[in-house]
mmCIF file of C-alpha atoms and ligand atoms in Angstrom:
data_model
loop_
_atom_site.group_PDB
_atom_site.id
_atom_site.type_symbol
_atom_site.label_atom_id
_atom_site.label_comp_id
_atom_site.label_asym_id
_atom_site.label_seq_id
_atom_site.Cartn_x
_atom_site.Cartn_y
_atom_site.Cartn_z
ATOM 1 C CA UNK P 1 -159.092 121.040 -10.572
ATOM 2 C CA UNK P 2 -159.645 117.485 -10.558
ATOM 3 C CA UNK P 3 -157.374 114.392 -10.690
ATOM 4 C CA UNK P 4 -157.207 111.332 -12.117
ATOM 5 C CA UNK P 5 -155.122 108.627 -13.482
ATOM 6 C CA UNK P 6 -158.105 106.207 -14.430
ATOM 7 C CA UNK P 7 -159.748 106.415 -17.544
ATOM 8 C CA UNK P 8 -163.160 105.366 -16.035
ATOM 9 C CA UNK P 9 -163.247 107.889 -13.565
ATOM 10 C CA UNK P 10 -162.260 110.419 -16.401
ATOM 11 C CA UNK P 11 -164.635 109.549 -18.380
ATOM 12 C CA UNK P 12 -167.270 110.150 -16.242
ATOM 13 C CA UNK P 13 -166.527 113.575 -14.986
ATOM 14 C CA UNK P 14 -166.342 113.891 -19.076
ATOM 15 C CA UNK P 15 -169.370 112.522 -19.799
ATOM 16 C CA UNK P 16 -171.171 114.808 -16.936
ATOM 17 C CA UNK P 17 -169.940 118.223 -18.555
ATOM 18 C CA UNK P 18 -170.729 116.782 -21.770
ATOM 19 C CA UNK P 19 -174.378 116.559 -20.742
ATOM 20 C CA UNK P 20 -174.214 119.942 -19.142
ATOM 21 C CA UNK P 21 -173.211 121.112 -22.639
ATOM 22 C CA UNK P 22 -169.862 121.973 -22.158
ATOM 23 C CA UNK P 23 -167.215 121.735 -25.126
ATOM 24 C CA UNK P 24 -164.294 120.122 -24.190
ATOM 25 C CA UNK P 25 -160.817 121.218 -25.131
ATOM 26 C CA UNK P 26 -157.787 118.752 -24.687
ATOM 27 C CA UNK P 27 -154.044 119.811 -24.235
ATOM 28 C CA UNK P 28 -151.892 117.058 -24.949
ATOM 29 C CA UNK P 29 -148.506 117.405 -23.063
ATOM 30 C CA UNK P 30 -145.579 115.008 -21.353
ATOM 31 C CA UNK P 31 -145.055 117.562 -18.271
ATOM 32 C CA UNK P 32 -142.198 119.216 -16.688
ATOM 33 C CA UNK P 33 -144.450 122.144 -18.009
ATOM 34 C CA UNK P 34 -143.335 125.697 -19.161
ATOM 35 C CA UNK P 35 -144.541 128.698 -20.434
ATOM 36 C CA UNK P 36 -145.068 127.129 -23.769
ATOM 37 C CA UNK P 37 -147.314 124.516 -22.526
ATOM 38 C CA UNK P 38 -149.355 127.090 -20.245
ATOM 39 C CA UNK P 39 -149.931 129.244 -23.625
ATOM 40 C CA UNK P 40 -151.871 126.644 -25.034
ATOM 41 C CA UNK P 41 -153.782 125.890 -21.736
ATOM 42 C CA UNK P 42 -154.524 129.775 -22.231
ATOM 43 C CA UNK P 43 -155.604 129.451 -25.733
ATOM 44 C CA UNK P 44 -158.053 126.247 -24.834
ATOM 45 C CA UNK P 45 -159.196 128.202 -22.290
ATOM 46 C CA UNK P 46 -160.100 131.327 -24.323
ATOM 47 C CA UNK P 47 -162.386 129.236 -26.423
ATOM 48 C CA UNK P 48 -164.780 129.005 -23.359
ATOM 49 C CA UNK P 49 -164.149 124.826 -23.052
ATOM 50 C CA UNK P 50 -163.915 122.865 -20.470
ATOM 51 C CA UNK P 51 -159.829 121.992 -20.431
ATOM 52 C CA UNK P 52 -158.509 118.540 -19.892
ATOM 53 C CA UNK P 53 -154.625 118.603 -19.964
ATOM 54 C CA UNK P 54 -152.651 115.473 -20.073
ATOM 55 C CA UNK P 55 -149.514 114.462 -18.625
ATOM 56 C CA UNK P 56 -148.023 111.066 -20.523
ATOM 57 C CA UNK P 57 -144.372 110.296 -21.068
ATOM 58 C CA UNK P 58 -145.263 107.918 -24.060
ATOM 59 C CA UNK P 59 -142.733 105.001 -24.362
ATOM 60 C CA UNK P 60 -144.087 103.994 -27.719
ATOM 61 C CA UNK P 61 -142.683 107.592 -29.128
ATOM 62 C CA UNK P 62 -139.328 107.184 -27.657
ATOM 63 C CA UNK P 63 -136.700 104.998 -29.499
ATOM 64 C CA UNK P 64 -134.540 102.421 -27.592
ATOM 65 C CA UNK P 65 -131.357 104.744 -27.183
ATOM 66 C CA UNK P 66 -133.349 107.559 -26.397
ATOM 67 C CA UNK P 67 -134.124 109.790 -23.187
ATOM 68 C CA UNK P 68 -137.175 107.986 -21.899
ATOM 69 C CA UNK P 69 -135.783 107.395 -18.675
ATOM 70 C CA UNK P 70 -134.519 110.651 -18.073
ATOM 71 C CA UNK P 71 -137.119 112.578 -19.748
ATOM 72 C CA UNK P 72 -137.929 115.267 -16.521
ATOM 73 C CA UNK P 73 -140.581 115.032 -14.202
ATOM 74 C CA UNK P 74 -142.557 116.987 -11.597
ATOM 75 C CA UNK P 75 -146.586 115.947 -11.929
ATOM 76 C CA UNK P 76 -146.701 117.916 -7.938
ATOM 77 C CA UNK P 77 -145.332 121.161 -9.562
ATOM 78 C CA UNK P 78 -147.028 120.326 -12.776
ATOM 79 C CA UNK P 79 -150.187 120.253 -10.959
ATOM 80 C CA UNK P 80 -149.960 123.702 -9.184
ATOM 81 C CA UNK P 81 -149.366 125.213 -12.310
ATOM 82 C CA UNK P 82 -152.265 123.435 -13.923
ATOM 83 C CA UNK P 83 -154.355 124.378 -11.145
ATOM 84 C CA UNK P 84 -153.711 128.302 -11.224
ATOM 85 C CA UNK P 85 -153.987 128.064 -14.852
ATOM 86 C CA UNK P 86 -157.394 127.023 -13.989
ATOM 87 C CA UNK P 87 -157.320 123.732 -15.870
ATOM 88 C CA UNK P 88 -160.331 121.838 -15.227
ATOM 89 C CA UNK P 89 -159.005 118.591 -15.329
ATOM 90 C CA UNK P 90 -155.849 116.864 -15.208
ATOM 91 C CA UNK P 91 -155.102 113.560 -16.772
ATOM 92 C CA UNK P 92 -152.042 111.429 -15.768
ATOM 93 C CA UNK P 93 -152.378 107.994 -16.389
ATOM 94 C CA UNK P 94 -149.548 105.379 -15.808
ATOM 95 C CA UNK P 95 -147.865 103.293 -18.308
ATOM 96 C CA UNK P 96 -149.982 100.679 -17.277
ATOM 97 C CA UNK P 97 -153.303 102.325 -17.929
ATOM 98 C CA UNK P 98 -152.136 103.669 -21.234
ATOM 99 C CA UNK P 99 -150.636 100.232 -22.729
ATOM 100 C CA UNK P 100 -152.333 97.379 -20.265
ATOM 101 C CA UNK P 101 -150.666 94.562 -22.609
ATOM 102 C CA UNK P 102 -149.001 95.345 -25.520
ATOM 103 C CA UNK P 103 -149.789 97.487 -28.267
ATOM 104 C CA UNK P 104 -150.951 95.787 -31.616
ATOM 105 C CA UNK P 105 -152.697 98.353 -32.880
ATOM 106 C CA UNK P 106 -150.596 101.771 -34.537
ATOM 107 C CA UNK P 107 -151.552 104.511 -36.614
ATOM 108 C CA UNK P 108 -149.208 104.780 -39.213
ATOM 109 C CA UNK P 109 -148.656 108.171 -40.983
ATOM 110 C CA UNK P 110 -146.944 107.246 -44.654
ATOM 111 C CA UNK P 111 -144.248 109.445 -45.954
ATOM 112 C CA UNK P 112 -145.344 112.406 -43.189
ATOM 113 C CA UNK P 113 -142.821 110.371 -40.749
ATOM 114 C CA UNK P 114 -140.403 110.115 -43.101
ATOM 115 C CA UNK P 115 -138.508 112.882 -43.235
ATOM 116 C CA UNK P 116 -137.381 115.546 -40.661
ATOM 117 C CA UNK P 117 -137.488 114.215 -37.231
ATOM 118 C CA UNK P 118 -139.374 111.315 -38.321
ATOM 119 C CA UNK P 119 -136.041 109.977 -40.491
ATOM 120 C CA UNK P 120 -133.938 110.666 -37.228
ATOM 121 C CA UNK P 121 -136.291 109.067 -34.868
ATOM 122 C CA UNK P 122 -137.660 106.262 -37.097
ATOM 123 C CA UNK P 123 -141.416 105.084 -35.096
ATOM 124 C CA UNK P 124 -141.317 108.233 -33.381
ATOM 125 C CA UNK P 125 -144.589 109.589 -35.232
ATOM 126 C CA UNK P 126 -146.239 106.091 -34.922
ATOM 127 C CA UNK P 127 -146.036 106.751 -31.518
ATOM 128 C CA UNK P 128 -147.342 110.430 -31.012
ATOM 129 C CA UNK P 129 -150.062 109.270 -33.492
ATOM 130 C CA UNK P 130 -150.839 106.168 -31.454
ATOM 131 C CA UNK P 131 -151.353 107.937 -28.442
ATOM 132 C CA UNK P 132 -152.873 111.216 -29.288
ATOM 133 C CA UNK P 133 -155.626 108.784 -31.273
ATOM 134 C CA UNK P 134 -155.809 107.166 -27.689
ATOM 135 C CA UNK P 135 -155.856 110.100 -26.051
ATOM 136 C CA UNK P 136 -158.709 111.305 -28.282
ATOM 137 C CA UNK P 137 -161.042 108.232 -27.986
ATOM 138 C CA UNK P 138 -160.184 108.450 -23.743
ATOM 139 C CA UNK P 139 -161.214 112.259 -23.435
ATOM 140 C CA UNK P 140 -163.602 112.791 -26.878
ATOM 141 C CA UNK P 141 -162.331 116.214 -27.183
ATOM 142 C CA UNK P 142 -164.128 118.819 -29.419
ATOM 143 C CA UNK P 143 -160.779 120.180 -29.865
ATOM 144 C CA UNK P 144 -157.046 119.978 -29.566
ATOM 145 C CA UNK P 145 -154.025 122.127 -28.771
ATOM 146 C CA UNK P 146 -151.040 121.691 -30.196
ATOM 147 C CA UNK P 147 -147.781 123.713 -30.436
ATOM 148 C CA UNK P 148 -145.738 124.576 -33.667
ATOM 149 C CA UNK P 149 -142.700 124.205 -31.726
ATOM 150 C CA UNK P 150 -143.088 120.827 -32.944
ATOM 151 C CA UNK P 151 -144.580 121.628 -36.313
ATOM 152 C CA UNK P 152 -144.756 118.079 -38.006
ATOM 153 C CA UNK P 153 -146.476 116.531 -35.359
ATOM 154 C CA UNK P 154 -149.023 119.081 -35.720
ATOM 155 C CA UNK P 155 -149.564 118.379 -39.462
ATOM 156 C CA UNK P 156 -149.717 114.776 -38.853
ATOM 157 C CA UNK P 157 -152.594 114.910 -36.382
ATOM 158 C CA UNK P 158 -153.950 116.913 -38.648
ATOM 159 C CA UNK P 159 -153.580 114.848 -41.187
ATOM 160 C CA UNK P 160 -154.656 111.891 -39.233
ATOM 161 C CA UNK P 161 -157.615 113.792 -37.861
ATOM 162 C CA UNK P 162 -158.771 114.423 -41.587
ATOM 163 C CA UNK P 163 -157.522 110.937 -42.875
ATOM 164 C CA UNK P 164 -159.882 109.712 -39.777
ATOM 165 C CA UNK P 165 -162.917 111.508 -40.374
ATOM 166 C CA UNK P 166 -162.292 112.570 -36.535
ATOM 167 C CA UNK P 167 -164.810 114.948 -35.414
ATOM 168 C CA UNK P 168 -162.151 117.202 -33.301
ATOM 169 C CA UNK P 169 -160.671 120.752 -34.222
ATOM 170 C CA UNK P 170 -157.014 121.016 -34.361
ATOM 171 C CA UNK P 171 -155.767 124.132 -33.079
ATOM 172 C CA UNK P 172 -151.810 125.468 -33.641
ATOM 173 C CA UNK P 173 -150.524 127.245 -31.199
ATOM 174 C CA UNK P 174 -147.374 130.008 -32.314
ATOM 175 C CA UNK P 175 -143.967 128.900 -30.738
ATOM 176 C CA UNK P 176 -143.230 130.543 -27.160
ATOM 177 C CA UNK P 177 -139.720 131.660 -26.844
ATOM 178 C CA UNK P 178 -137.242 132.946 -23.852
ATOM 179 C CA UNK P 179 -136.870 136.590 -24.411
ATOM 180 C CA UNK P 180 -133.488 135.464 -25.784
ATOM 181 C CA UNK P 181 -135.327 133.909 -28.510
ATOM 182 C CA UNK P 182 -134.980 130.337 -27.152
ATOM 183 C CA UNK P 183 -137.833 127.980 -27.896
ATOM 184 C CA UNK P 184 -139.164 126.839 -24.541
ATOM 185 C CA UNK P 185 -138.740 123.116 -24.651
ATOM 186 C CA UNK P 186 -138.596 120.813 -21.037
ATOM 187 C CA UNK P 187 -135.661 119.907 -22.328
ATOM 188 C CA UNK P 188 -133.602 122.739 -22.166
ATOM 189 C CA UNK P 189 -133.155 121.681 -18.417
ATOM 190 C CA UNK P 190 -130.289 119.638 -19.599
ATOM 191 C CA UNK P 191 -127.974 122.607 -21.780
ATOM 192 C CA UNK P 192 -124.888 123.409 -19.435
ATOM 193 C CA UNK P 193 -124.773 127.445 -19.159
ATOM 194 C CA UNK P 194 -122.231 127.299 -22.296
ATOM 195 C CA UNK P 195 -124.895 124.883 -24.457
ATOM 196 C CA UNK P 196 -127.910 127.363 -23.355
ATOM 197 C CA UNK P 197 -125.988 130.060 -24.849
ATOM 198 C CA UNK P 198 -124.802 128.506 -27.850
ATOM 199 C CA UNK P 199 -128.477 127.528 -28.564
ATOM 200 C CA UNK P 200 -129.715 130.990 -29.048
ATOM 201 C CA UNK P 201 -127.898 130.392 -33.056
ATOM 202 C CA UNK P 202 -130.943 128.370 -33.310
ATOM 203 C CA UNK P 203 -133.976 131.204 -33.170
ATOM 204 C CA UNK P 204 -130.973 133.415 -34.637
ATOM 205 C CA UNK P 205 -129.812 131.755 -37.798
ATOM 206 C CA UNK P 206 -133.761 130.970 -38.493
ATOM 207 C CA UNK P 207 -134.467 134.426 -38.196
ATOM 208 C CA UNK P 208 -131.925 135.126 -40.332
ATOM 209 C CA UNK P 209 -133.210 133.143 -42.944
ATOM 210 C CA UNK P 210 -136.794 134.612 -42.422
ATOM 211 C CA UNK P 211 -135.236 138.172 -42.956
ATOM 212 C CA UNK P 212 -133.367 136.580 -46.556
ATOM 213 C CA UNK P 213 -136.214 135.028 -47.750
ATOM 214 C CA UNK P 214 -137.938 138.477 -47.418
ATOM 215 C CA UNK P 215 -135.775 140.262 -49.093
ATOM 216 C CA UNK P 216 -135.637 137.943 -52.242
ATOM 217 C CA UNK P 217 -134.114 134.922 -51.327
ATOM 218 C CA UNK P 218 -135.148 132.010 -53.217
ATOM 219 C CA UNK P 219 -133.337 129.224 -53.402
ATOM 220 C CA UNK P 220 -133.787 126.222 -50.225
ATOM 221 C CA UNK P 221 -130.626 124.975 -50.967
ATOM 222 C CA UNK P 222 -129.060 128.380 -50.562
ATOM 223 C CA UNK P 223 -130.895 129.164 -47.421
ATOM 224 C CA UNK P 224 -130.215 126.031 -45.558
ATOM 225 C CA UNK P 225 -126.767 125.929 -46.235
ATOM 226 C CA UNK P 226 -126.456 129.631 -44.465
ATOM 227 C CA UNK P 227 -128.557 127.740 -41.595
ATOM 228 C CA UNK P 228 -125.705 125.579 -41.129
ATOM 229 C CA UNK P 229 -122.741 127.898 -41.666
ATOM 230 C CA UNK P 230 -123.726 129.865 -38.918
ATOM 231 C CA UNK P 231 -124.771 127.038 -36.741
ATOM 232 C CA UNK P 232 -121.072 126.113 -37.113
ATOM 233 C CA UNK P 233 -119.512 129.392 -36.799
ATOM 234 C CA UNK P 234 -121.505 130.523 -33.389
ATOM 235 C CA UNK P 235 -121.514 126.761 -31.608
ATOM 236 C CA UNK P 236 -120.416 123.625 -30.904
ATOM 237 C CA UNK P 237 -123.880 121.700 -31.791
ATOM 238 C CA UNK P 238 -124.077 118.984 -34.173
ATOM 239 C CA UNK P 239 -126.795 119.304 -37.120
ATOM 240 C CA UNK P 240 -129.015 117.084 -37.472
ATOM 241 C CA UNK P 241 -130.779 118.139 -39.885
ATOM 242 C CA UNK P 242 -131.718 121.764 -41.524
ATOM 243 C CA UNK P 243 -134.718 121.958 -44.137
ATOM 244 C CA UNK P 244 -136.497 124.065 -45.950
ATOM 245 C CA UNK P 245 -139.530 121.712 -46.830
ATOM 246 C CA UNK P 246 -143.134 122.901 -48.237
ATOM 247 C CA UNK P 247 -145.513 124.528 -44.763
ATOM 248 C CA UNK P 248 -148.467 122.273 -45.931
ATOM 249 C CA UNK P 249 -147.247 118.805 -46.610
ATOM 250 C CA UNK P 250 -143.649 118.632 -45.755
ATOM 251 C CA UNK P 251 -142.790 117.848 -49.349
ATOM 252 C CA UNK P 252 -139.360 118.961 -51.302
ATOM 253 C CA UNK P 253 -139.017 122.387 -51.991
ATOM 254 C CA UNK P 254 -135.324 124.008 -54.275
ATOM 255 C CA UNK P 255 -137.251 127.442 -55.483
ATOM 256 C CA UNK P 256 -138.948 128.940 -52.896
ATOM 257 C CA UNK P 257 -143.154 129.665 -54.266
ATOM 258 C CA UNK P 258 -145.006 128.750 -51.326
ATOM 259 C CA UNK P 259 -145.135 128.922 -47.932
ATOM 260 C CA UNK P 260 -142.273 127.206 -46.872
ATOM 261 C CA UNK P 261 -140.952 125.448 -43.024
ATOM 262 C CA UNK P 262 -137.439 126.016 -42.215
ATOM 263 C CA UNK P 263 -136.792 123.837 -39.537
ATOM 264 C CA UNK P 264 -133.501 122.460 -37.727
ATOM 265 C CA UNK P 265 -132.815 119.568 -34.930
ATOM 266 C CA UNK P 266 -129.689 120.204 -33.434
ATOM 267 C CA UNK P 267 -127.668 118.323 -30.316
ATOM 268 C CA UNK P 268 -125.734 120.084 -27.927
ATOM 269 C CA UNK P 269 -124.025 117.244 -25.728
ATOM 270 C CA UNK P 270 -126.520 115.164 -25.353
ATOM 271 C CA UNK P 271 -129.675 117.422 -25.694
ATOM 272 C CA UNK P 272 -131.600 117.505 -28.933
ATOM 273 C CA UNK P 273 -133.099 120.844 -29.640
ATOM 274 C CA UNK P 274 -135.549 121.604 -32.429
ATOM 275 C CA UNK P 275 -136.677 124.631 -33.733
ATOM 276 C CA UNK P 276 -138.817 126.031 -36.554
ATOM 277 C CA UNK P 277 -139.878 128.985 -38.509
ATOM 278 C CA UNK P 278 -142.842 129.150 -41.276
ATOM 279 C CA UNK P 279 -142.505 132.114 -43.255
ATOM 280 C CA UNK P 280 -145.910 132.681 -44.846
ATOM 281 C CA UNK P 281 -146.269 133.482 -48.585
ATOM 282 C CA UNK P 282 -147.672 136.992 -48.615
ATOM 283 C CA UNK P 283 -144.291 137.857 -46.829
ATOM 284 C CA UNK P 284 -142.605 136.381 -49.874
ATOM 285 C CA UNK P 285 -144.805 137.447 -53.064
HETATM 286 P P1 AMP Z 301 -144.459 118.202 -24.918
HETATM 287 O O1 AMP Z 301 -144.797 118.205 -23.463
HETATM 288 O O2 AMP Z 301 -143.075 118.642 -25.225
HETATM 289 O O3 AMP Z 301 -144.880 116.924 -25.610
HETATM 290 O O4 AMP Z 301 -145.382 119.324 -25.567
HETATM 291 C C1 AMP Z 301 -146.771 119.315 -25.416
HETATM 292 C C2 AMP Z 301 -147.377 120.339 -26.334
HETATM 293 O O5 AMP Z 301 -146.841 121.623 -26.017
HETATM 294 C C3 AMP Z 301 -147.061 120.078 -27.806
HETATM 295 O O6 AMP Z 301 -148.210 120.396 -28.600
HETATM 296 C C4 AMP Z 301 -145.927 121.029 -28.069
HETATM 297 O O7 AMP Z 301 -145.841 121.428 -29.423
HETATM 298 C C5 AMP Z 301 -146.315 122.194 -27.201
HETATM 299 N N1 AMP Z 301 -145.145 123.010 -26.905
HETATM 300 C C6 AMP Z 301 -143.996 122.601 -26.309
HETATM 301 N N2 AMP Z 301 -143.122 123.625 -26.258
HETATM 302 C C7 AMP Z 301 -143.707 124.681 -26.852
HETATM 303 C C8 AMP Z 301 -143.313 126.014 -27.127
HETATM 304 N N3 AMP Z 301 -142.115 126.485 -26.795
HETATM 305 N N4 AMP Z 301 -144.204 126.818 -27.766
HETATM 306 C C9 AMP Z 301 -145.415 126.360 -28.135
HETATM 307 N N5 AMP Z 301 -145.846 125.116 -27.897
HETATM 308 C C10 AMP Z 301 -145.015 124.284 -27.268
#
């Protein structure tokens, strides 16, 4: 595997397997990587492209009383695991390379970033889509990997991809879990024993709603508020939010016709976990 925190040098290696013919397949990440984050190295790599995976803690996604500074780190583990994963390249540029003076230039993504995370973290999107456009004019990817463990950033590069006219495939990869049904997340690091196990009302109470929604349930307003009772009942974590919201474009949903996102952000102490669950509409004709 090579290495490289230039963009020059990057794009050169790039350039060289683009000649050769090779499609390229990019895998986004910020590091302290997981299971999660190796599934979609496994998924670029199934496609028969040549992987790139980068490692960037973006400030511009991170708001001014957020974790930035003590968002984990480990690029020498990262790297080992990269390297058996049999990543072909791996990008980690510094702050410096990313942003060399500052940014003037966003990509804004309308009412997409409004709601969800994107009301809790306001800029937060502008960010993501700042840098994964970056990210995609550094590396020229044929396609991308992303994870629906964050599902609305997924349907805003999409979006932005398509808005764009960006020639790169945009592939969703399924949310990997703990075997206790815990969304892998680098966060999770920070969840004292007691938090970790309060957490697992998360995947539970979503599954919940999955298995109500099957058998007949229709109304959002309904289902979220049995999100939250039992979010309160099993833990000590503080809602953010809990939504049932339309699987395509985010928008309003009260009776349930379409495929729909349930999805929650919840804090326990100081660690804000998300979590998601699209429950397709053949399950619920
Ligand atoms: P992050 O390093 O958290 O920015 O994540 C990088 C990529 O990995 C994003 O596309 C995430 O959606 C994806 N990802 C993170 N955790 C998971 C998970 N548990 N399952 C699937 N994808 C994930």
């Amino acid at each position: 595997m090579k290495k490289t925190s230039h963009i020059p040098e990057l794009h050169d290696w790039i350039v060289a397997e683009k000649k050769l013919g090779r499609r390229i397949g990019l895998v986004p990440t910020m590091g302290y990587l997981h299971r999660g984050h190796l599934t979609l190295i496994e998924h670029a790599k199934q496609t028969g492209a040549f992987v790139v995976v980068s490692i960037f803690v973006n400030p511009l996604q991170f708001g001014p009383t957020e974790d930035l500074s003590r968002y984990p780190r480990d690029l020498e583990r990262d790297a080992r695991l990269l390297e058996d994963a049999g990543v072909d390249i791996l990008f980690h540029p510094t702050v410096e390379e990313m942003y060399p003076r500052p940014t003037v230039t966003f990509v804004e993504v309308g009412e997409l970033d409004q709601v969800l995370c994107g009301a809790a973290r306001p800029g937060h999107f502008r960010g993501v889509a700042t840098v994964v456009s970056k990210l995609f004019h550094i590396v020229e990817p044929d396609m991308a990997f992303f994870g629906q463990k964050d599902y609305q950033q997924y349907l805003i590069i999409k979006r932005m991809v398509s808005d764009l006219n960006l020639r790169i495939k945009i592939c969703a990869v399924p949310i990997v879990r703990e075997e206790d049904g815990l969304a892998m997340s680098s966060r999770n690091v920070f969840l004292k024993a007691e938090e970790r196990q309060e957490a697992l009302v998360l995947s539970r109470s979503l599954q919940e709603a999955g298995e109500n929604l099957r058998s007949g349930q229709r109304s959002a307003r309904e289902i979220e508020a049995q999100i939250r009772a039992r979010i309160h009942r099993e833990s000590h974590g503080v809602i953010d939010y809990v939504e049932v919201r339309d699987a395509e474009d985010l928008s309003e949903v009260t009776d349930i016709k379409r495929p729909v996102l349930l999805a929650l952000a919840v804090r326990f102490g100081t660690t804000r976990l998300i979590d998601n669950k699209v429950v397709e509409v053949d399950t619920i004709v």
